[in-house]
Each structure stands twice: as C-alpha cells, then as structure tokens.
Amino acid sequence: MDKTKNINVVSGRFFDDEAMFLYDCKTLLIIDANEAAVQRYGYSKAEFRQKKISDLGEYLDKPPGNGDLKTWPDSIWKHFSKTGKSFYIQFTKQLIQYQNRQTELAVAHDISERFNSPDSKLPQLPKVDVIKDRLPMATIVWDEEGNVTEWPEAAKEIFGWSFNELKGKNLFDTGILPDHIIDDAEINLNNFIHSRQPYLTIDSKHLTKSGETIWCTWHLAAMFDPSGKLHSIYSMVEDITSKRVAELSLRESEERFRVLSEASLVGVYMTQGKRFKYVNPRICEMSGYSKDELLNDFNPFKLFHKDDRNRMERLRELWLQNKIESFEEEVRAVSKTGKVIHIKVYASKILLKDKPALIGVVVDQTKQIEANKRYKISVDSYRALFDSIGDSIYIQNLNGKFIEVNKTALETYGYSRDEIIGKDPSFLAAPGKVDLDATYELFEKALNGEHQRFKWWGKRKNGEIFPKEIQLNPGNYFGETVVIAIARDISDQFEQQLELKQNEQLFRQLFLSAPIGIALLDEHKEIQMANQGFEEIFGYNIQDIKGLEIDSVIAPDDKVEEAKSLSASTEPFEFSSVRRKSDGSLVDVIIYGVPVVVDDKTIAIYGIYVDITDRNRVEKQVRNSLREKEVLLSEIHHRVKNNLAVITGLLELQSHKLENEIASKALKDSQMRIHSMALIHEKLYQNETLSKISFDNYIRDLIEVIKRSHNTHVRPVEIQIDAEEIEFTITQAIPCGLLLNEILTNSFKHAFPGSFKGNPIIQITLKQLNEEEVNLVITDNGIGLPDNFENLGKRSLGLTLIKTLNKQLNAKMMISENNGTSFNFTFKHESLLSV
C-alpha cells in the first residue's frame, strides 16, 4: 500500500464538490485524489494510484507531439467511471512541487450539463491561468534544455515574438539577449541551478523583435524531479524600461545641478525654516565652516554680522508674508574664525517638498570693498505565485467587493486579509483625493470588456496617503465573472518626477539668475544656452550665436589657439585672459571650464566667465595712489621730526640762559613733550606703512630718553615693561606718547624723594583686552599722590594735560593709590581702516 499521505490542498465547498487529482508530470501516474473524485469515478484511492491520469478517459482532440500531457492545451476530455458511465470534463491545472517531485494539481470540472455534443460551443471555464494573462508580468516556462514551452500574450507584448515563433527554441538563440551578455547570462543561470536556490531575481538588458533595447526584471523558479535533475524553469518577467529611463533622467539632472553648483566660484545655497538644506563648497570656503557643520542644525542667520542681522530678518518676514518673491542685499558676514567678510546675497522663492524655501547665490565682495577702502585711504503554489508578484492584485465581484487580494496588497496598505475581503474600493481610497463615482464608472467599463488604466490615491492603515497606478481587466475567477485590479505603488516614481521637476527648476533659476556669464556647450563646443550675465558681458543675443562654436565668437584672433586648447580640456580649469565683445572691444575675464560627465561620458561643458575689468582698473589705481602717498608721507614725517628736533634744541639753549629755576624746569618739561612727539614721527617715517607704529618699541625708546633726563638718584629707578606688540595710528600714538611722558616724568620727579625707602620701581603694562579695546597702565611704588591732588590738578599743567589727552583718546581713566600710584587707561583701539 502506498504510504504517501493524502494531500490536503484547500478547504472549502468548491474543493469538496470538484474532483481533484495530484499526478507525476513525467510518468502521469496518479499520486492522490480527493473524496469527490472517489465518489464521481467509483475507484478507491488505491485503485487511482495504479492508473495514469490519461487512463481515466479519452481526449476529444488529438494531442500535439508524442502525447506528453504537460504540453497539451486545456481542452475537453470524455471520462468514464468504474461502472462505465461517461461524462465530460475540462481540466484546470497548476504545477507544484510535492515531496521533491515535479507534479501537477488537476481539477476535473464536470461540464456534462453544458455539453451535448463535441461540436457544441463550450464556455470558457474559470481557471487560475486567466490571472496570468492579466498580470503586468509575463509567465515564461522553459525546459531543462532551455527550450521555451510556455510563452503567454504578455511575453509577446514585451518582446514582440509570438509563441509560434519561439516554441521549442532555446531561449538563448531567440535574439532576446544581446550577443555581448549571453555568456554572462548562461553562467549566472548555471550558477543558480547548481546552487539549488528556490528563487532568483535579476535585472537584464534585452532586444525586442523590432530591435528596441529594453530592461526587464526576471523572477526565476527552478523545478527539479525526485532525482534532483532540472525539469523546467518558471520565469516571471516585468518590463522596467520606463523606470530605468526615469532614473537615468533624474541622475543626469542631479549631476548637472551638482556640477554647476559645486564648480561655481560663487556660493550656492538652499534654506528652509532657518536651516541650510544645501551648500556648495564655495559657501564652506567663505564661511570657514565644513559642509557637515552647516547642514547640521546650523542657523544661517548666525553668519550675518550682528549689526546687519535685523535687516535680513525683516527681508525674511516680507518673504514669508508673500510680499516679495526674491531679494538681493549687500551685508556683512562673520566667518568661523571671526573674520568679517562683505557679501552680496541673492535669494529667490521655490517650493522644496511642497514647502517654501529659498535658493540663491552669495558673492564675496570683500576684496572689492577692501580695495575701495584702500583707495579711499587710498519582493508553493497558486497562492505562492499570486503572492510573489510585486504588484498589488485585487479580485472584485460584480458588486465591486474584494473577494481576493495578494500579499503585496496587504503589505502595501498594512491591513490583514480579513480586514479587506468584503470591502469595496472606498475602504482603501484617500478621502478628498479620489472621485469614487468616476472609479465605479471605470469598474463598469472593465466589466463590459474595456481595459482601464488610471492613477489613484490610496490611504494606508497608518494614515499615510500615497499615489498608485491601477489597471482594471475583465476575468473569471473559478466560474465567477470578476474584475481583476492590478495596482502599483508609484510613490518612488512620483517622488522622482517631483524631484526631477524641482531639480530642473533649481538648475534653471541658478543658471539664469547667476550674476556671472554662463554658456552651456555641447560636445562640439557649440553654444546651446547662455544666461543674461553672458549676454551682458559680451553684448550678444543668445538667438544670434546659438549653435556657433564659442571660440569663433568671443576669442580674439591672437587668442584663438589658446581658447581651443582650453575648450579641449577634459578637466575643470581656471584661466585669466581677454575675450572679444560683439562690438570688437576686449574685456578682461576669468574663465572657468566645467565638463559635465555622466557614466564616463562628457555630455556638456559649462563655460563660466567673470568680468574683471573694473577690478583690474581699481587695483592699478590703488597701487599708483599708494606709491605717491607713501613718498609724500615719508617726507612729511621726516620734516616734522626735524622741525620738532630744532624746537627742542632751541628750548634747551633757552633753558641754559635762564637763571630762574622754575622757568628752566618748565622749558625742560616742554622739551620732553616735544621730544615724545618727535620720536613718534621718527618711528613713522622709518616704518614701511608710514601710518602706524609699534607702540611697545616706542615705549622702550621713550623711557631711555626720560631716564637719561631724570634718573639722578643714588638708587636708579627700575623700569618694568610688559607690553604686547600693538600698533597705533598717529592719531592715538601722539596722545598716548604724551600721556606716558607726563606720568613717567611726574613719577621720576615726585614719587621717589630722598626720604623714600625701598627700591624705586615703575611698571608699564600695554595689553589688547579684546578685538576693540586696549589697556595702558603706568604704576609706581612711590609715596603716592598729595592730599591736595584734586585742587592741585586745577593749576598743574601736567595734570591738566593728562586729563586733556585722556579726553582726546576717549578713554576710561582710573587713578588709584595702593603702595604707590597707578594710572589706568582703557580705550578703543583704532585700526587703520577705520581712520
């Protein structure tokens, strides 16, 4: 007795009423039968197992070939029961793997009530295969030799060949695969078969009958007999050409934008909600921040100078209120290192993922502005097959209710099968985005035999709304008239199309609104596009020069060979030269050549031109002016120093002739004051800049002069200097020098009388407190100030002069007494550019 267990295929009334058989595909021996077959034929299951499926009756038409049942088309059989009673049946079959054997599950539909004679027109019986013909994929079957045994209409639609043209041919000899990939395809297929893997999915390039190149995804399943020998291969093929084309178009668009942006000499950015969404390398270079730093929760307004931030905030508010669509503004920015740079910001409104955003460019104008300042200073069975399809499949009855769905549909929506079965399309529709009346009209047309294809919006269980593409086809499902809906989630395609559109918009806005000249050239260096900046620089209208070779248009005669050499470059380059305008005049330009390469092929070249004529002229004027002023200032400082030296000498001669000691001391004090100013002018004409001096060096020189004049004590005064290297302009150096002279002279004269005990020390400190402020402190350890200091200051020239000089410096002065006297001055450091 056969020990094989009965196969429990599917429960349900249909499978209880219909006779079902499981038989071996090679020998046609019946392996098992259900109870309905036992009742209808009168044989026991053991008797069935002694028969072939072909022993149960006679085929009304002659089978093709040698009678191999597996290749017979579905047709009419006349079967006989054990008692000799005859009846007519038609098979519905499904190839399955059972206990490592290649078998077929056959359902014997009794059609005797509808069949009176062999000449009767038989109705189309329900069969699972009808779904195959409605799927977007083609189910192709080939045997162990690679010969095609099943080629549905869908395969013809994809590749162009009919089954009669390919039947019995080896798949690799059909011409479907291009010659250069046949070897690789055979190797991959052999590896798959020998690995005994159940499934394999690959993408491959193909040729159609008409010679058109297409891309397809192949889902392969290998079928083996009990001995482990390959029996056949089932393939489901999907045409993915349109998807590949969309991906390539998106890549090209993204590459164009990236190449143009990242090779730009101006900063390119996108912001949304006070956050950067994109920055090119030039933005990073200007700001001193890395790309990761700027894209990681960095507020763009942090880059603006504190004094210009409110102005940019007001512009942003006007933009948010839709009062302006774009703007341009000259502002100051502060780099990561604290350097202040002058920029011009251009911004235009766009939609980024359906939300308002800004795209624009930033031009660094620092050099130009600084030049101006210097110039001013100067993916088992039917169910497995059904569920393995990557698209969602819904089978709807005459009332539009779902009676079956595949696994992909459940995964797409997130519902269980019980939640969807019995519902209609309104259950899956996105409220407000679907016209249900129009959907039901399309359903009725599909029932009437008209294939329908349209886009629709669904709503997942989690509330997410998504786009989908739906095909509606009429069909039969186990005897019931149905509509088969095949749906594909096109969210990625929708996003790609949206992103492609946005990238094109971004590219166009950047190209057209850039404040520099840009020309797009083809591989022959012929002009295809040019922006307004190009037209403004060279004076040409794009319609007049489109299609012309660029070097013949703007290169002067003596620069043609140079221009051709640059145009032939396959690498980005930068070059300064001259080019010819439409009126024949020449213009100084910086030229940037940027090739656009996709898949190792140059598809275009960008020529970027920056007019530097004004910059060159200003730089030349500045250099000439600075040279003239340097000579003049050097002579002035030299003469002032000499004149002050003469005055000092006259005062010294006069002091020798005076017998009045008070008058003599007054002249000597005046002489020291004049000497402190003369020393500043001497330092200035000896300095290369002629406009500032190193004050720490000045302090040391001045102290030496004062010490020679006053240090007559038995114990000399120790001078301690802690001075940083700080440069002062003449407008600060003179009052600081006079302050230092007055205070040091006062300390030498009054801080250390003969009764002073201890070592006389004077400390001088000069520190840079921050970017703006300087601190000068002169301290002695002498006897301190007299009790009548305040009243004394009203009639003392020295103290009056100290207060006047402090006011001139706009300094904060503090005078303190703690084991001596300390004068502390804090004032704003005056830079040369602020003069």
PDB file of N, CA and C in Angstrom, residues 4 42 80 85 125 180 188 191 208 255 393 404 411 438 444 446 480-481 492 533 549 603 633 679 699 715 728 795 809:
ATOM      1  N   THR A   4       2.173   7.183   0.864  1.00  0.00           N
ATOM      2  CA  THR A   4       2.115   8.638   0.681  1.00  0.00           C
ATOM      3  C   THR A   4       0.877   9.206   1.347  1.00  0.00           C
ATOM      4  N   GLY A  42     -15.875   6.231  -8.814  1.00  0.00           N
ATOM      5  CA  GLY A  42     -16.162   4.921  -8.247  1.00  0.00           C
ATOM      6  C   GLY A  42     -14.928   4.109  -7.938  1.00  0.00           C
ATOM      7  N   PHE A  80     -14.698   8.116 -17.969  1.00  0.00           N
ATOM      8  CA  PHE A  80     -15.602   7.002 -17.662  1.00  0.00           C
ATOM      9  C   PHE A  80     -15.420   6.596 -16.206  1.00  0.00           C
ATOM     10  N   LYS A  85     -20.014   4.583 -16.800  1.00  0.00           N
ATOM     11  CA  LYS A  85     -20.768   5.793 -17.082  1.00  0.00           C
ATOM     12  C   LYS A  85     -19.806   6.868 -17.567  1.00  0.00           C
ATOM     13  N   LEU A 125     -14.157  28.126 -19.202  1.00  0.00           N
ATOM     14  CA  LEU A 125     -14.263  27.766 -17.794  1.00  0.00           C
ATOM     15  C   LEU A 125     -13.294  28.579 -16.953  1.00  0.00           C
ATOM     16  N   HIS A 180      26.601  40.312 -26.509  1.00  0.00           N
ATOM     17  CA  HIS A 180      27.703  40.530 -25.569  1.00  0.00           C
ATOM     18  C   HIS A 180      27.374  40.133 -24.129  1.00  0.00           C
ATOM     19  N   ASN A 188      25.424  32.866 -15.098  1.00  0.00           N
ATOM     20  CA  ASN A 188      24.560  33.195 -13.960  1.00  0.00           C
ATOM     21  C   ASN A 188      23.453  32.162 -13.789  1.00  0.00           C
ATOM     22  N   ASN A 191      24.917  28.872 -12.440  1.00  0.00           N
ATOM     23  CA  ASN A 191      25.220  29.036 -11.011  1.00  0.00           C
ATOM     24  C   ASN A 191      23.960  28.933 -10.165  1.00  0.00           C
ATOM     25  N   THR A 208      14.108  43.640 -28.384  1.00  0.00           N
ATOM     26  CA  THR A 208      12.796  43.202 -28.837  1.00  0.00           C
ATOM     27  C   THR A 208      12.894  42.743 -30.292  1.00  0.00           C
ATOM     28  N   GLU A 255      23.123  65.559 -11.664  1.00  0.00           N
ATOM     29  CA  GLU A 255      24.534  65.764 -11.947  1.00  0.00           C
ATOM     30  C   GLU A 255      24.779  67.144 -12.539  1.00  0.00           C
ATOM     31  N   ILE A 393      -2.644  42.887  -6.258  1.00  0.00           N
ATOM     32  CA  ILE A 393      -3.716  42.343  -7.096  1.00  0.00           C
ATOM     33  C   ILE A 393      -4.975  42.210  -6.249  1.00  0.00           C
ATOM     34  N   GLU A 404     -10.652  38.541  -3.210  1.00  0.00           N
ATOM     35  CA  GLU A 404      -9.303  38.007  -3.036  1.00  0.00           C
ATOM     36  C   GLU A 404      -8.295  39.142  -3.235  1.00  0.00           C
ATOM     37  N   GLU A 411       0.604  44.107   2.253  1.00  0.00           N
ATOM     38  CA  GLU A 411       1.784  44.838   2.712  1.00  0.00           C
ATOM     39  C   GLU A 411       1.721  46.310   2.338  1.00  0.00           C
ATOM     40  N   ALA A 438     -16.444  58.306 -10.377  1.00  0.00           N
ATOM     41  CA  ALA A 438     -15.662  58.061 -11.585  1.00  0.00           C
ATOM     42  C   ALA A 438     -14.978  56.699 -11.520  1.00  0.00           C
ATOM     43  N   GLU A 444     -17.322  49.584 -14.170  1.00  0.00           N
ATOM     44  CA  GLU A 444     -18.389  49.082 -15.055  1.00  0.00           C
ATOM     45  C   GLU A 444     -17.857  48.875 -16.472  1.00  0.00           C
ATOM     46  N   ALA A 446     -14.800  48.126 -17.255  1.00  0.00           N
ATOM     47  CA  ALA A 446     -13.957  46.930 -17.220  1.00  0.00           C
ATOM     48  C   ALA A 446     -14.805  45.668 -17.248  1.00  0.00           C
ATOM     49  N   GLU A 480     -16.692  32.574 -11.638  1.00  0.00           N
ATOM     50  CA  GLU A 480     -17.366  33.831 -11.318  1.00  0.00           C
ATOM     51  C   GLU A 480     -16.773  34.961 -12.143  1.00  0.00           C
ATOM     52  N   THR A 481     -17.654  35.761 -12.756  1.00  0.00           N
ATOM     53  CA  THR A 481     -17.194  36.916 -13.512  1.00  0.00           C
ATOM     54  C   THR A 481     -16.669  37.961 -12.541  1.00  0.00           C
ATOM     55  N   ASP A 492       7.646  56.146  -5.345  1.00  0.00           N
ATOM     56  CA  ASP A 492       9.022  56.470  -5.724  1.00  0.00           C
ATOM     57  C   ASP A 492       9.067  57.198  -7.059  1.00  0.00           C
ATOM     58  N   GLY A 533      23.725  87.029 -17.848  1.00  0.00           N
ATOM     59  CA  GLY A 533      25.047  87.518 -17.490  1.00  0.00           C
ATOM     60  C   GLY A 533      26.020  87.424 -18.658  1.00  0.00           C
ATOM     61  N   GLU A 549      30.315  77.795 -32.728  1.00  0.00           N
ATOM     62  CA  GLU A 549      31.432  77.340 -31.927  1.00  0.00           C
ATOM     63  C   GLU A 549      31.934  78.525 -31.108  1.00  0.00           C
ATOM     64  N   ILE A 603      28.862  64.959 -21.515  1.00  0.00           N
ATOM     65  CA  ILE A 603      27.615  65.266 -22.225  1.00  0.00           C
ATOM     66  C   ILE A 603      27.444  66.755 -22.458  1.00  0.00           C
ATOM     67  N   LEU A 633      54.086 110.947   2.511  1.00  0.00           N
ATOM     68  CA  LEU A 633      54.015 110.788   3.962  1.00  0.00           C
ATOM     69  C   LEU A 633      55.395 110.616   4.581  1.00  0.00           C
ATOM     70  N   LEU A 679      59.720 111.695  18.459  1.00  0.00           N
ATOM     71  CA  LEU A 679      60.066 110.271  18.413  1.00  0.00           C
ATOM     72  C   LEU A 679      59.012 109.473  17.636  1.00  0.00           C
ATOM     73  N   ILE A 699      57.608 102.697  23.531  1.00  0.00           N
ATOM     74  CA  ILE A 699      57.689 102.837  24.987  1.00  0.00           C
ATOM     75  C   ILE A 699      59.129 102.689  25.465  1.00  0.00           C
ATOM     76  N   ARG A 715      70.047 105.671  43.989  1.00  0.00           N
ATOM     77  CA  ARG A 715      69.484 104.367  43.583  1.00  0.00           C
ATOM     78  C   ARG A 715      68.661 104.586  42.318  1.00  0.00           C
ATOM     79  N   PHE A 728      49.803 101.422  16.829  1.00  0.00           N
ATOM     80  CA  PHE A 728      48.893 102.563  16.934  1.00  0.00           C
ATOM     81  C   PHE A 728      49.035 103.439  15.698  1.00  0.00           C
ATOM     82  N   ARG A 795      45.590 123.649  38.760  1.00  0.00           N
ATOM     83  CA  ARG A 795      46.599 124.627  38.372  1.00  0.00           C
ATOM     84  C   ARG A 795      47.889 123.993  37.862  1.00  0.00           C
ATOM     85  N   LEU A 809      41.697 110.714  23.695  1.00  0.00           N
ATOM     86  CA  LEU A 809      41.674 109.270  23.419  1.00  0.00           C
ATOM     87  C   LEU A 809      40.296 108.656  23.642  1.00  0.00           C
TER      88      LEU A 809
END
